[in-house]
Amino acid sequence: MAQNRPIVWLDDEETTYNAGLAIQATPHEAPVLGVGPDSAIGVGRPQMDLVEDFIHDPPAGSVVRFETAGDGHEGHWGF
């Protein structure tokens, strides 16, 4: 996480608020995007678009963002 390259984490179980707090508490320089797909259908097209945008134009610094399917939030929520 110290190489300052964007990190994308796809996981249908571990992209929770507490997991995001744990990542935020770990020293890192790279921006992190956690994507929690719907475990019944996998990664959706909007989530894949978000991943591609994040990789091609990552936010500056040690930003942590999570986007989860079916969590009632629009887009992503960050820390």
mmCIF file of N, CA and C in Angstrom:
data_model
loop_
_atom_site.group_PDB
_atom_site.id
_atom_site.type_symbol
_atom_site.label_atom_id
_atom_site.label_comp_id
_atom_site.label_asym_id
_atom_site.label_seq_id
_atom_site.Cartn_x
_atom_site.Cartn_y
_atom_site.Cartn_z
ATOM 1 N N MET A 1 0.820 -1.203 0.000
ATOM 2 C CA MET A 1 0.000 0.000 0.000
ATOM 3 C C MET A 1 0.857 1.258 0.000
ATOM 4 N N ALA A 2 2.165 1.099 0.062
ATOM 5 C CA ALA A 2 3.050 2.257 0.088
ATOM 6 C C ALA A 2 3.568 2.627 -1.289
ATOM 7 N N GLN A 3 3.108 1.952 -2.343
ATOM 8 C CA GLN A 3 3.637 2.224 -3.673
ATOM 9 C C GLN A 3 2.869 3.313 -4.403
ATOM 10 N N ASN A 4 1.871 3.890 -3.778
ATOM 11 C CA ASN A 4 1.129 5.017 -4.330
ATOM 12 C C ASN A 4 0.436 4.691 -5.649
ATOM 13 N N ARG A 5 0.047 3.418 -5.836
ATOM 14 C CA ARG A 5 -0.742 3.014 -6.998
ATOM 15 C C ARG A 5 -2.149 2.720 -6.520
ATOM 16 N N PRO A 6 -3.162 3.009 -7.321
ATOM 17 C CA PRO A 6 -4.530 2.744 -6.879
ATOM 18 C C PRO A 6 -4.747 1.252 -6.609
ATOM 19 N N ILE A 7 -5.496 0.984 -5.554
ATOM 20 C CA ILE A 7 -5.811 -0.390 -5.165
ATOM 21 C C ILE A 7 -7.311 -0.578 -5.276
ATOM 22 N N VAL A 8 -7.723 -1.657 -5.947
ATOM 23 C CA VAL A 8 -9.141 -1.996 -6.061
ATOM 24 C C VAL A 8 -9.339 -3.353 -5.393
ATOM 25 N N TRP A 9 -10.311 -3.410 -4.494
ATOM 26 C CA TRP A 9 -10.598 -4.621 -3.738
ATOM 27 C C TRP A 9 -12.042 -5.006 -4.022
ATOM 28 N N LEU A 10 -12.255 -6.155 -4.664
ATOM 29 C CA LEU A 10 -13.593 -6.661 -4.963
ATOM 30 C C LEU A 10 -13.870 -7.845 -4.046
ATOM 31 N N ASP A 11 -14.949 -7.750 -3.257
ATOM 32 C CA ASP A 11 -15.262 -8.807 -2.306
ATOM 33 C C ASP A 11 -16.725 -8.683 -1.906
ATOM 34 N N ASP A 12 -17.480 -9.768 -2.031
ATOM 35 C CA ASP A 12 -18.901 -9.684 -1.714
ATOM 36 C C ASP A 12 -19.200 -9.848 -0.226
ATOM 37 N N GLU A 13 -18.175 -10.091 0.602
ATOM 38 C CA GLU A 13 -18.406 -10.250 2.028
ATOM 39 C C GLU A 13 -17.630 -9.261 2.893
ATOM 40 N N GLU A 14 -16.455 -8.870 2.491
ATOM 41 C CA GLU A 14 -15.583 -8.089 3.369
ATOM 42 C C GLU A 14 -15.496 -6.600 3.039
ATOM 43 N N THR A 15 -16.392 -6.096 2.243
ATOM 44 C CA THR A 15 -16.397 -4.656 1.961
ATOM 45 C C THR A 15 -17.415 -3.992 2.879
ATOM 46 N N THR A 16 -17.140 -4.072 4.158
ATOM 47 C CA THR A 16 -18.022 -3.525 5.182
ATOM 48 C C THR A 16 -17.466 -2.206 5.700
ATOM 49 N N TYR A 17 -18.290 -1.502 6.431
ATOM 50 C CA TYR A 17 -17.857 -0.245 7.035
ATOM 51 C C TYR A 17 -16.643 -0.480 7.939
ATOM 52 N N ASN A 18 -16.688 -1.528 8.762
ATOM 53 C CA ASN A 18 -15.566 -1.813 9.663
ATOM 54 C C ASN A 18 -14.300 -2.161 8.898
ATOM 55 N N ALA A 19 -14.437 -2.867 7.774
ATOM 56 C CA ALA A 19 -13.264 -3.171 6.947
ATOM 57 C C ALA A 19 -12.662 -1.876 6.407
ATOM 58 N N GLY A 20 -13.525 -0.943 6.001
ATOM 59 C CA GLY A 20 -13.043 0.344 5.520
ATOM 60 C C GLY A 20 -12.300 1.111 6.594
ATOM 61 N N LEU A 21 -12.821 1.068 7.821
ATOM 62 C CA LEU A 21 -12.135 1.729 8.935
ATOM 63 C C LEU A 21 -10.773 1.091 9.199
ATOM 64 N N ALA A 22 -10.698 -0.234 9.077
ATOM 65 C CA ALA A 22 -9.425 -0.928 9.280
ATOM 66 C C ALA A 22 -8.406 -0.517 8.226
ATOM 67 N N ILE A 23 -8.837 -0.401 6.984
ATOM 68 C CA ILE A 23 -7.926 0.038 5.922
ATOM 69 C C ILE A 23 -7.489 1.471 6.169
ATOM 70 N N GLN A 24 -8.442 2.306 6.544
ATOM 71 C CA GLN A 24 -8.110 3.710 6.799
ATOM 72 C C GLN A 24 -7.090 3.831 7.934
ATOM 73 N N ALA A 25 -7.163 2.961 8.920
ATOM 74 C CA ALA A 25 -6.253 3.013 10.063
ATOM 75 C C ALA A 25 -4.870 2.452 9.748
ATOM 76 N N THR A 26 -4.744 1.728 8.639
ATOM 77 C CA THR A 26 -3.462 1.159 8.227
ATOM 78 C C THR A 26 -2.691 2.206 7.429
ATOM 79 N N PRO A 27 -1.435 2.466 7.791
ATOM 80 C CA PRO A 27 -0.678 3.471 7.033
ATOM 81 C C PRO A 27 -0.622 3.106 5.543
ATOM 82 N N HIS A 28 -1.056 4.041 4.716
ATOM 83 C CA HIS A 28 -1.005 3.811 3.282
ATOM 84 C C HIS A 28 -0.966 5.147 2.553
ATOM 85 N N GLU A 29 -0.407 5.112 1.359
ATOM 86 C CA GLU A 29 -0.316 6.302 0.519
ATOM 87 C C GLU A 29 -1.237 6.209 -0.685
ATOM 88 N N ALA A 30 -1.657 5.005 -1.010
ATOM 89 C CA ALA A 30 -2.424 4.772 -2.227
ATOM 90 C C ALA A 30 -3.915 4.957 -1.995
ATOM 91 N N PRO A 31 -4.626 5.417 -3.016
ATOM 92 C CA PRO A 31 -6.080 5.433 -2.919
ATOM 93 C C PRO A 31 -6.617 4.013 -3.014
ATOM 94 N N VAL A 32 -7.669 3.719 -2.251
ATOM 95 C CA VAL A 32 -8.243 2.380 -2.190
ATOM 96 C C VAL A 32 -9.728 2.458 -2.538
ATOM 97 N N LEU A 33 -10.166 1.567 -3.413
ATOM 98 C CA LEU A 33 -11.581 1.425 -3.740
ATOM 99 C C LEU A 33 -11.998 0.008 -3.396
ATOM 100 N N GLY A 34 -12.953 -0.136 -2.496
ATOM 101 C CA GLY A 34 -13.529 -1.432 -2.172
ATOM 102 C C GLY A 34 -14.869 -1.556 -2.862
ATOM 103 N N VAL A 35 -15.066 -2.633 -3.582
ATOM 104 C CA VAL A 35 -16.317 -2.851 -4.304
ATOM 105 C C VAL A 35 -16.953 -4.133 -3.788
ATOM 106 N N GLY A 36 -18.178 -4.009 -3.288
ATOM 107 C CA GLY A 36 -18.918 -5.163 -2.799
ATOM 108 C C GLY A 36 -20.041 -5.506 -3.756
ATOM 109 N N PRO A 37 -19.806 -6.442 -4.659
ATOM 110 C CA PRO A 37 -20.852 -6.810 -5.620
ATOM 111 C C PRO A 37 -21.970 -7.601 -4.949
ATOM 112 N N ASP A 38 -23.103 -7.640 -5.591
ATOM 113 C CA ASP A 38 -24.209 -8.489 -5.161
ATOM 114 C C ASP A 38 -23.746 -9.933 -5.326
ATOM 115 N N SER A 39 -23.728 -10.703 -4.248
ATOM 116 C CA SER A 39 -23.191 -12.064 -4.326
ATOM 117 C C SER A 39 -24.018 -12.972 -5.231
ATOM 118 N N ALA A 40 -25.242 -12.584 -5.533
ATOM 119 C CA ALA A 40 -26.085 -13.399 -6.407
ATOM 120 C C ALA A 40 -25.797 -13.174 -7.890
ATOM 121 N N ILE A 41 -25.291 -11.981 -8.235
ATOM 122 C CA ILE A 41 -25.092 -11.675 -9.655
ATOM 123 C C ILE A 41 -23.674 -11.270 -10.008
ATOM 124 N N GLY A 42 -22.854 -10.929 -9.039
ATOM 125 C CA GLY A 42 -21.484 -10.513 -9.316
ATOM 126 C C GLY A 42 -21.365 -9.017 -9.550
ATOM 127 N N VAL A 43 -20.264 -8.621 -10.155
ATOM 128 C CA VAL A 43 -19.973 -7.205 -10.403
ATOM 129 C C VAL A 43 -20.875 -6.707 -11.524
ATOM 130 N N GLY A 44 -21.601 -5.628 -11.236
ATOM 131 C CA GLY A 44 -22.473 -5.039 -12.243
ATOM 132 C C GLY A 44 -21.714 -4.061 -13.126
ATOM 133 N N ARG A 45 -22.319 -3.704 -14.251
ATOM 134 C CA ARG A 45 -21.686 -2.759 -15.179
ATOM 135 C C ARG A 45 -21.386 -1.418 -14.508
ATOM 136 N N PRO A 46 -22.301 -0.848 -13.693
ATOM 137 C CA PRO A 46 -21.958 0.416 -13.033
ATOM 138 C C PRO A 46 -20.756 0.280 -12.098
ATOM 139 N N GLN A 47 -20.643 -0.855 -11.414
ATOM 140 C CA GLN A 47 -19.484 -1.064 -10.550
ATOM 141 C C GLN A 47 -18.207 -1.203 -11.370
ATOM 142 N N MET A 48 -18.276 -1.913 -12.492
ATOM 143 C CA MET A 48 -17.093 -2.054 -13.348
ATOM 144 C C MET A 48 -16.680 -0.705 -13.907
ATOM 145 N N ASP A 49 -17.649 0.137 -14.281
ATOM 146 C CA ASP A 49 -17.339 1.496 -14.739
ATOM 147 C C ASP A 49 -16.631 2.279 -13.638
ATOM 148 N N LEU A 50 -17.095 2.127 -12.397
ATOM 149 C CA LEU A 50 -16.474 2.808 -11.265
ATOM 150 C C LEU A 50 -15.027 2.343 -11.090
ATOM 151 N N VAL A 51 -14.800 1.043 -11.193
ATOM 152 C CA VAL A 51 -13.441 0.494 -11.085
ATOM 153 C C VAL A 51 -12.551 1.068 -12.181
ATOM 154 N N GLU A 52 -13.026 1.050 -13.414
ATOM 155 C CA GLU A 52 -12.223 1.559 -14.529
ATOM 156 C C GLU A 52 -11.918 3.043 -14.359
ATOM 157 N N ASP A 53 -12.898 3.834 -13.947
ATOM 158 C CA ASP A 53 -12.668 5.261 -13.711
ATOM 159 C C ASP A 53 -11.656 5.474 -12.592
ATOM 160 N N PHE A 54 -11.767 4.693 -11.528
ATOM 161 C CA PHE A 54 -10.871 4.817 -10.386
ATOM 162 C C PHE A 54 -9.428 4.516 -10.793
ATOM 163 N N ILE A 55 -9.243 3.492 -11.616
ATOM 164 C CA ILE A 55 -7.895 3.117 -12.062
ATOM 165 C C ILE A 55 -7.316 4.155 -13.015
ATOM 166 N N HIS A 56 -8.136 4.637 -13.950
ATOM 167 C CA HIS A 56 -7.640 5.576 -14.960
ATOM 168 C C HIS A 56 -7.465 6.993 -14.428
ATOM 169 N N ASP A 57 -8.239 7.363 -13.407
ATOM 170 C CA ASP A 57 -8.145 8.706 -12.838
ATOM 171 C C ASP A 57 -8.321 8.619 -11.320
ATOM 172 N N PRO A 58 -7.326 8.032 -10.626
ATOM 173 C CA PRO A 58 -7.470 7.829 -9.187
ATOM 174 C C PRO A 58 -7.444 9.146 -8.419
ATOM 175 N N PRO A 59 -8.149 9.185 -7.294
ATOM 176 C CA PRO A 59 -8.088 10.384 -6.461
ATOM 177 C C PRO A 59 -6.683 10.527 -5.876
ATOM 178 N N ALA A 60 -6.317 11.735 -5.526
ATOM 179 C CA ALA A 60 -4.999 11.981 -4.942
ATOM 180 C C ALA A 60 -4.993 11.556 -3.482
ATOM 181 N N GLY A 61 -3.878 11.030 -3.052
ATOM 182 C CA GLY A 61 -3.693 10.734 -1.643
ATOM 183 C C GLY A 61 -4.248 9.389 -1.215
ATOM 184 N N SER A 62 -4.410 9.258 0.072
ATOM 185 C CA SER A 62 -4.774 7.974 0.674
ATOM 186 C C SER A 62 -6.283 7.858 0.900
ATOM 187 N N VAL A 63 -7.053 8.202 -0.095
ATOM 188 C CA VAL A 63 -8.510 8.141 -0.030
ATOM 189 C C VAL A 63 -8.967 6.682 0.038
ATOM 190 N N VAL A 64 -9.967 6.402 0.861
ATOM 191 C CA VAL A 64 -10.575 5.073 0.930
ATOM 192 C C VAL A 64 -12.039 5.237 0.575
ATOM 193 N N ARG A 65 -12.489 4.514 -0.460
ATOM 194 C CA ARG A 65 -13.886 4.556 -0.895
ATOM 195 C C ARG A 65 -14.414 3.132 -1.012
ATOM 196 N N PHE A 66 -15.637 2.944 -0.581
ATOM 197 C CA PHE A 66 -16.298 1.650 -0.741
ATOM 198 C C PHE A 66 -17.596 1.871 -1.490
ATOM 199 N N GLU A 67 -17.920 0.956 -2.376
ATOM 200 C CA GLU A 67 -19.190 0.957 -3.096
ATOM 201 C C GLU A 67 -19.750 -0.447 -2.960
ATOM 202 N N THR A 68 -20.926 -0.558 -2.386
ATOM 203 C CA THR A 68 -21.508 -1.880 -2.182
ATOM 204 C C THR A 68 -22.871 -1.962 -2.843
ATOM 205 N N ALA A 69 -23.172 -3.114 -3.390
ATOM 206 C CA ALA A 69 -24.457 -3.341 -4.052
ATOM 207 C C ALA A 69 -25.537 -3.535 -3.001
ATOM 208 N N GLY A 70 -26.672 -2.901 -3.215
ATOM 209 C CA GLY A 70 -27.822 -3.120 -2.361
ATOM 210 C C GLY A 70 -27.717 -2.551 -0.974
ATOM 211 N N ASP A 71 -26.834 -1.568 -0.774
ATOM 212 C CA ASP A 71 -26.704 -1.018 0.568
ATOM 213 C C ASP A 71 -27.533 0.243 0.769
ATOM 214 N N GLY A 72 -28.291 0.635 -0.233
ATOM 215 C CA GLY A 72 -29.146 1.801 -0.090
ATOM 216 C C GLY A 72 -28.455 3.125 -0.353
ATOM 217 N N HIS A 73 -27.185 3.094 -0.735
ATOM 218 C CA HIS A 73 -26.450 4.323 -1.009
ATOM 219 C C HIS A 73 -26.329 4.532 -2.504
ATOM 220 N N GLU A 74 -26.345 5.767 -2.913
ATOM 221 C CA GLU A 74 -26.080 6.102 -4.309
ATOM 222 C C GLU A 74 -24.567 6.200 -4.472
ATOM 223 N N GLY A 75 -24.035 5.613 -5.518
ATOM 224 C CA GLY A 75 -22.611 5.748 -5.807
ATOM 225 C C GLY A 75 -21.768 5.074 -4.730
ATOM 226 N N HIS A 76 -20.774 5.789 -4.208
ATOM 227 C CA HIS A 76 -19.904 5.213 -3.199
ATOM 228 C C HIS A 76 -20.004 6.023 -1.918
ATOM 229 N N TRP A 77 -19.544 5.435 -0.855
ATOM 230 C CA TRP A 77 -19.389 6.197 0.377
ATOM 231 C C TRP A 77 -17.926 6.162 0.741
ATOM 232 N N GLY A 78 -17.427 7.242 1.272
ATOM 233 C CA GLY A 78 -16.001 7.345 1.569
ATOM 234 C C GLY A 78 -15.744 7.612 3.035
ATOM 235 N N PHE A 79 -14.496 7.681 3.368
ATOM 236 C CA PHE A 79 -14.069 7.944 4.735
ATOM 237 C C PHE A 79 -13.294 9.233 4.777
#
